[in-house]
Coordinates of C-alpha atoms and ligand atoms in Angstrom, one line a residue:
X1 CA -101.7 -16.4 -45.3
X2 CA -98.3 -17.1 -46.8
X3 CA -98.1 -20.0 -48.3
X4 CA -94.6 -20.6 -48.1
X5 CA -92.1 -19.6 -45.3
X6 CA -89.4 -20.7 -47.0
X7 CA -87.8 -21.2 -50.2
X8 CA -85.4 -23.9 -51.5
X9 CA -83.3 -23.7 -54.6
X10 CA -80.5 -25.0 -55.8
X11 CA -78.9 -21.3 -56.6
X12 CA -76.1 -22.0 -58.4
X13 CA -76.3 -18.1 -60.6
X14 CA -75.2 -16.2 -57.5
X15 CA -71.6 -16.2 -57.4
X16 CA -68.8 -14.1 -55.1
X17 CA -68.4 -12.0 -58.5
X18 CA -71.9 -10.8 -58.0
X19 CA -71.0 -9.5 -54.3
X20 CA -68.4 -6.4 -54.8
X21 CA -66.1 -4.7 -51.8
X22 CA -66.7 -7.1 -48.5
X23 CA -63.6 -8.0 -49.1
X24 CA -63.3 -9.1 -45.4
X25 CA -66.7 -10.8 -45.2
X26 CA -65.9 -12.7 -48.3
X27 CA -62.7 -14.7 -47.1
X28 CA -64.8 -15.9 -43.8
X29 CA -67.4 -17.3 -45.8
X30 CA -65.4 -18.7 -48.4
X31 CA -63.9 -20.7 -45.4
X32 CA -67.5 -22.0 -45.6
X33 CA -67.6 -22.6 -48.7
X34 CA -65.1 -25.4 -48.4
X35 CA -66.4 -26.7 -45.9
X36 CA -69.6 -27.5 -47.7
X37 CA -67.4 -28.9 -50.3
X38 CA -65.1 -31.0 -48.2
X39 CA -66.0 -31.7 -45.4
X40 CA -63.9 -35.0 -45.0
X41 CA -60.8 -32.7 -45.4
X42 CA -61.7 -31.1 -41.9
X43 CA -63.5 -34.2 -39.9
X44 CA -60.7 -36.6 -40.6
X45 CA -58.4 -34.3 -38.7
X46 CA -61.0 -34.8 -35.7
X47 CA -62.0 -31.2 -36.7
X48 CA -65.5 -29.6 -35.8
X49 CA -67.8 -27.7 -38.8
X50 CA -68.7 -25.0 -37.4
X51 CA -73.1 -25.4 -37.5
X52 CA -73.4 -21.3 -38.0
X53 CA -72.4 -18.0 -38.5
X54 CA -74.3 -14.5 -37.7
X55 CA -73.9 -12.0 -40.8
X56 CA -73.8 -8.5 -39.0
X57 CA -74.4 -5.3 -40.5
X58 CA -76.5 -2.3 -41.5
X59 CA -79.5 -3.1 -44.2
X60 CA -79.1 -3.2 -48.0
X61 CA -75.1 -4.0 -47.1
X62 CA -75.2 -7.5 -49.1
X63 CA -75.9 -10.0 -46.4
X64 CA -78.9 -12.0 -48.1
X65 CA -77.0 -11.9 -51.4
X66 CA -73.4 -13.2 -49.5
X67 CA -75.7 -16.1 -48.1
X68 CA -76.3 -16.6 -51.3
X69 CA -73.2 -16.8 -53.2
X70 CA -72.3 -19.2 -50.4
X71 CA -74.8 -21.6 -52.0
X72 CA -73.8 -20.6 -55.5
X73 CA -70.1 -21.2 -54.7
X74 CA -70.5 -24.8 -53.0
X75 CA -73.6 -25.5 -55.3
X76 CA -75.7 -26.9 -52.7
X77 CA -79.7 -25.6 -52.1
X78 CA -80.0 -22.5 -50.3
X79 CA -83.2 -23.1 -47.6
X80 CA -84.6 -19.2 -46.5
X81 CA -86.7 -17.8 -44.1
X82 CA -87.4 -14.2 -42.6
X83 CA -87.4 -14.0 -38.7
X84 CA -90.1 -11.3 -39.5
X85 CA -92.7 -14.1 -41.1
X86 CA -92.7 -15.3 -37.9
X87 CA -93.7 -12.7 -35.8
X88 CA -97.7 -12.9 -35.9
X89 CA -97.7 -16.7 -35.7
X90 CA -100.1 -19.6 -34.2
X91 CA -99.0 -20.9 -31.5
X92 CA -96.8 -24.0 -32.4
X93 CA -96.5 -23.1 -36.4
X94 CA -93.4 -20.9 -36.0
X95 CA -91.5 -24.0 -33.8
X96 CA -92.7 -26.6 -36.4
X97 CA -92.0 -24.5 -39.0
X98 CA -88.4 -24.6 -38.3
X99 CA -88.7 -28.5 -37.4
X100 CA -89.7 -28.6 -41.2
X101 CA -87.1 -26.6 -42.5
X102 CA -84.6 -28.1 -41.0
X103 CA -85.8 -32.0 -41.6
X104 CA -85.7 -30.4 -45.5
X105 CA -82.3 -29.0 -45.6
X106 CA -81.1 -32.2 -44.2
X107 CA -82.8 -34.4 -46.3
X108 CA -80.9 -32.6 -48.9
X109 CA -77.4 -31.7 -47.0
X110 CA -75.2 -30.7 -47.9
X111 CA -77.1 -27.0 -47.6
X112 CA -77.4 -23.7 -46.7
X113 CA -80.2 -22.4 -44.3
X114 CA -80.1 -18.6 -44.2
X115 CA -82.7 -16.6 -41.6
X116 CA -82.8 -12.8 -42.1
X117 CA -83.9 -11.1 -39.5
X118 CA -83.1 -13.3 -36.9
X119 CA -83.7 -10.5 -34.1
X120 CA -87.0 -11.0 -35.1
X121 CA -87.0 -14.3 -33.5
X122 CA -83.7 -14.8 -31.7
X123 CA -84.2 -11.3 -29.1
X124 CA -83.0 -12.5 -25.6
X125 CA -85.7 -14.0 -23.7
X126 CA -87.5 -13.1 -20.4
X127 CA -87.8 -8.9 -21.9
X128 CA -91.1 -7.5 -23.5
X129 CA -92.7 -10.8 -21.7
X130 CA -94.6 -8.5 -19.3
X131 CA -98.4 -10.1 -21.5
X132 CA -96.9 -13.5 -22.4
X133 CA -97.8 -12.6 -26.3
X134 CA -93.8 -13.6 -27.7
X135 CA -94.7 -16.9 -25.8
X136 CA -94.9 -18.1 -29.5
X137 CA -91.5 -16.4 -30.4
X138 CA -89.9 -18.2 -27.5
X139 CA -91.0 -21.2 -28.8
X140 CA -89.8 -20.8 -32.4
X141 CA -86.2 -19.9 -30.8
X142 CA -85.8 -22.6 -28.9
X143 CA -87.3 -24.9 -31.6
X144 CA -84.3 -23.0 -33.6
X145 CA -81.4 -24.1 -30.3
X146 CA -82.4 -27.7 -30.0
X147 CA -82.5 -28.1 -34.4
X148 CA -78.8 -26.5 -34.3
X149 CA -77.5 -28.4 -31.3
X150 CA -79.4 -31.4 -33.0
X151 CA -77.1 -32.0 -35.8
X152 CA -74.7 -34.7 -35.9
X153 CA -70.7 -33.8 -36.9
X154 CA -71.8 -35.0 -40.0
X155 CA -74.7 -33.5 -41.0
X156 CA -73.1 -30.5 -43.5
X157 CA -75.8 -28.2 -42.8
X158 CA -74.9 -24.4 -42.2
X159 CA -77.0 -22.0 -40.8
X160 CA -76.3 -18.4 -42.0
X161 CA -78.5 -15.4 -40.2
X162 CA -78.6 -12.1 -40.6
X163 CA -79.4 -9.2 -38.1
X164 CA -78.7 -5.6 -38.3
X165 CA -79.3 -5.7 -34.3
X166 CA -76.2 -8.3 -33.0
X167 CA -76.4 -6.5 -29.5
X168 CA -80.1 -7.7 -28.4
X169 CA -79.7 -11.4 -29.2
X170 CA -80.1 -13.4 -26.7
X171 CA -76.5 -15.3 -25.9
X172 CA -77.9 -18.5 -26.0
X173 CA -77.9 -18.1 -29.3
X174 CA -74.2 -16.8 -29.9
X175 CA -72.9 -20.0 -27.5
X176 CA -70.4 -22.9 -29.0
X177 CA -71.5 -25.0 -31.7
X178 CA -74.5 -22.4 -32.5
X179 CA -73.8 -18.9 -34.3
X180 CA -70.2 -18.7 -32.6
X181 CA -68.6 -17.0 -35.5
X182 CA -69.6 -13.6 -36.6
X183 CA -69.2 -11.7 -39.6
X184 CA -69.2 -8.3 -40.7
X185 CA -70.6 -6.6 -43.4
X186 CA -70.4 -2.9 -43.5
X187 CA -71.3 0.0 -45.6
X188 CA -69.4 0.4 -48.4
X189 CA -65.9 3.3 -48.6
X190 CA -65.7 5.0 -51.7
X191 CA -63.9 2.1 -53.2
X192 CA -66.3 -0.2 -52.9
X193 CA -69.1 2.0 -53.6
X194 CA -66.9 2.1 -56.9
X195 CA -67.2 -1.8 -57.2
X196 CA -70.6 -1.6 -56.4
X197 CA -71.5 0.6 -59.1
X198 CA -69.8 -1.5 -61.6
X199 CA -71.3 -4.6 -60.6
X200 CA -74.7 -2.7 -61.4
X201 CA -74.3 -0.5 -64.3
X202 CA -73.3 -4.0 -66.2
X203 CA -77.2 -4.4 -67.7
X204 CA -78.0 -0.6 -67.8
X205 CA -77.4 1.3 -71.1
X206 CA -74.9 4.5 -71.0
X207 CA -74.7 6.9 -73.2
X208 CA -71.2 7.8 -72.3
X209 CA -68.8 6.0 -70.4
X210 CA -69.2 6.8 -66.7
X211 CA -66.9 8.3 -64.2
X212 CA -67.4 5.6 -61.2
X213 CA -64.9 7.4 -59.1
X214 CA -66.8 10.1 -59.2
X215 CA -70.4 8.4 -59.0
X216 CA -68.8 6.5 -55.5
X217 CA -68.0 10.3 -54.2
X218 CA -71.5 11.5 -54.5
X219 CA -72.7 8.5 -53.1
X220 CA -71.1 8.5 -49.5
X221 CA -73.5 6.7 -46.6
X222 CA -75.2 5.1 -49.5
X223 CA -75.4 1.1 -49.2
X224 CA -75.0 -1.6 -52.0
X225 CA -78.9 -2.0 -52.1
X226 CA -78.8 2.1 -52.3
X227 CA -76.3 2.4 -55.1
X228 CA -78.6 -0.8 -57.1
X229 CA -81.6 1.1 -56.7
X230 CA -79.4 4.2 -58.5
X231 CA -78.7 2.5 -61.2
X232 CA -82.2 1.6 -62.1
X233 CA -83.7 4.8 -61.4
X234 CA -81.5 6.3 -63.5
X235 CA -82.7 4.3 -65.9
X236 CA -86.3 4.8 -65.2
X237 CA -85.6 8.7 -65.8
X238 CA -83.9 8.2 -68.7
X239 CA -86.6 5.8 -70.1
X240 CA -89.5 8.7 -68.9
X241 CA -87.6 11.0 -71.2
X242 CA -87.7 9.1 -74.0
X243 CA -83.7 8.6 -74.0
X244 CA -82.3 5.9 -75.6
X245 CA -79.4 6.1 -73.5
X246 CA -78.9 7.0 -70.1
X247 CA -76.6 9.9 -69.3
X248 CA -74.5 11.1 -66.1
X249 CA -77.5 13.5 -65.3
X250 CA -79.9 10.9 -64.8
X251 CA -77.5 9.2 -62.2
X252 CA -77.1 12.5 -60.6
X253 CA -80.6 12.9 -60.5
X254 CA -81.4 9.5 -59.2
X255 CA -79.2 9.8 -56.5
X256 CA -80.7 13.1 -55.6
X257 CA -83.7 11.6 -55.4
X258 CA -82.6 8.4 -53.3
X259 CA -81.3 11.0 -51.2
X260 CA -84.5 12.3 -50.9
X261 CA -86.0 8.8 -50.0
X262 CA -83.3 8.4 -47.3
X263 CA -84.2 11.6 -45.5
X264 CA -87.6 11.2 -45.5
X265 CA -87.0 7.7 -44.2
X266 CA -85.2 9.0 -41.0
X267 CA -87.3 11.4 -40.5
X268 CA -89.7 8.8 -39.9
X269 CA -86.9 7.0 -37.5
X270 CA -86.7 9.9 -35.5
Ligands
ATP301 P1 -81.3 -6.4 -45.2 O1 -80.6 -6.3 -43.9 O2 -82.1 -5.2 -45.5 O3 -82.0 -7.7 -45.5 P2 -79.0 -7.2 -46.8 O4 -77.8 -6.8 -46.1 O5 -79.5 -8.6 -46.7 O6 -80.2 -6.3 -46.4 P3 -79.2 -7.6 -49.6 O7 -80.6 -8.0 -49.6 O8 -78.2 -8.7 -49.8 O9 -78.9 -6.8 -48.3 O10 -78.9 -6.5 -50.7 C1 -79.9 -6.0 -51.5 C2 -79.5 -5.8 -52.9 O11 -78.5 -4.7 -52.9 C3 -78.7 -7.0 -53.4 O12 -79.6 -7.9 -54.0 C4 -77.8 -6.3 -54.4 O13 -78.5 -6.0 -55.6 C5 -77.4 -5.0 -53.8 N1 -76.2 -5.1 -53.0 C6 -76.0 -4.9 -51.7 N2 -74.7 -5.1 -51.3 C7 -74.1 -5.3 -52.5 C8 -72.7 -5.6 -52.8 N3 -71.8 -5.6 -51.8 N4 -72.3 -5.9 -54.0 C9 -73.3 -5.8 -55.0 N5 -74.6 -5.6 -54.8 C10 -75.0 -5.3 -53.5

């Protein structure tokens, strides 16, 4: 029913200024970023690009929007899909799905390809097989292997994924010249929570000036998506009240209330 797995744009407004803290995270994928940009400058020295890279971390900790700023920093099309799109698939779409995807993002290489969720797809084979039903799911993975061991030295493609879930992947996956470099991405520590909070107060309008230091300490455990969705809550309290500002109570009241959303959510886990 969806009538697009993926989407291709040339996203050139998300930059490494939008992506605060990850320090770490950043300077391996700016790394990529050049390579993108010049390649010749490693392939003359007989050097291999690497073909991908697993982003690894907790949700809401900024991988999508890293994979993003990739793209933006290199400015070349940024090609996405969900490993969870595929899960309920005919058999044979998911595989030539990816066939398409990938024909595309070469056809317009240099490019980033970015799959989220690639547990979703890329869990190791030959488990939960007991009725044959991922029979499709195997397919789309190894669709996924042969398109990455596919590309030529010169192709300037680079596959980004993104799993919360590094430890059930199946190896063949995480093998040379696949996704043989990984990355972390965290939650934030109270600094970056700090440079989180900037980055998202920028649109929203204060009625005083805010104490981010002490925003990041009642925020701890909270993740970059968390602290976003802060921001504009607090604005959609303020905005219910009829403020024309919003004030350091509304903040402390969103984050109560994320907090509340965050409880009830493992509550549900457990
Ligand atoms: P998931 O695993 O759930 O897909 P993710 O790690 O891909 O999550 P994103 O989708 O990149 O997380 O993050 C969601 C939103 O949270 C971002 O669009 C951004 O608004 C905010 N966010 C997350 N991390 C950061 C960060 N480090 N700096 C600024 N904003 C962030």
């Amino acid at each position: 029913s969806k009538a697009k797995l993926f989407d291709e744009k040339t996203d050139t407004r998300t930059s490494f200024k939008d992506v605060a803290g990850l320090e770490g995270a950043k300077e391996e994928v700016e790394e990529i970023v050049d390579f993108l940009r010049n390649p010749d400058k490693y392939t003359s020295l007989g050097g291999k690009i690497p073909k991908g890279a697993l982003l690894v971390g907790p949700p809401g900790t900024g991988k999508t929007l890293l994979a993003k700023a990739v793209a933006g920093e290199a400015k070349v099309p940024f090609f996405s899909l969900s490993g969870s799109d595929f899960v309920e698939m005919f058999v044979g779409v998911g595989a030539s799905r990816v066939r398409d995807l990938f024909k595309q993002a070469k056809d317009k290489s240099p490019a980033i390809i970015f799959i989220d969720e690639i547990d979703a797809i890329g869990r190791a084979r030959g488990k939960n097989n007991m009725t044959g039903s991922n029979d499709e799911r195997e397919n789309t993975l190894n669709q996924l292997l042969t398109e990455m061991d596919g590309f030529g030295t010169n192709t300037n493609v680079i596959v980004l994924a993104a799993t919360n879930r590094a430890d059930v992947l199946d190896k063949a996956l995480m093998r040379a010249g696949r996704f043989d470099r990984q990355i972390y991405v965290d939650l934030p520590d109270i600094r970056e929570r700090k440079e989180i909070f900037e980055v998202h107060l920028k649109p929203i309008k204060t009625a005083e000036a805010l104490d981010l230091e002490f925003l990041a300490k009642q925020t701890p455990g909270f993740s970059g998506a968390d602290i976003a969705n802060v921001c504009n809550e607090a604005a959609l309290i303020a905005a219910r009240k009829e403020k024309k500002a919003v004030t350091k109570q509304d903040f402390l009241d969103a984050v109560d209330r994320i907090i509340g959303g965050l409880e009830k959510k493992n509550k549900i886990i457990t």
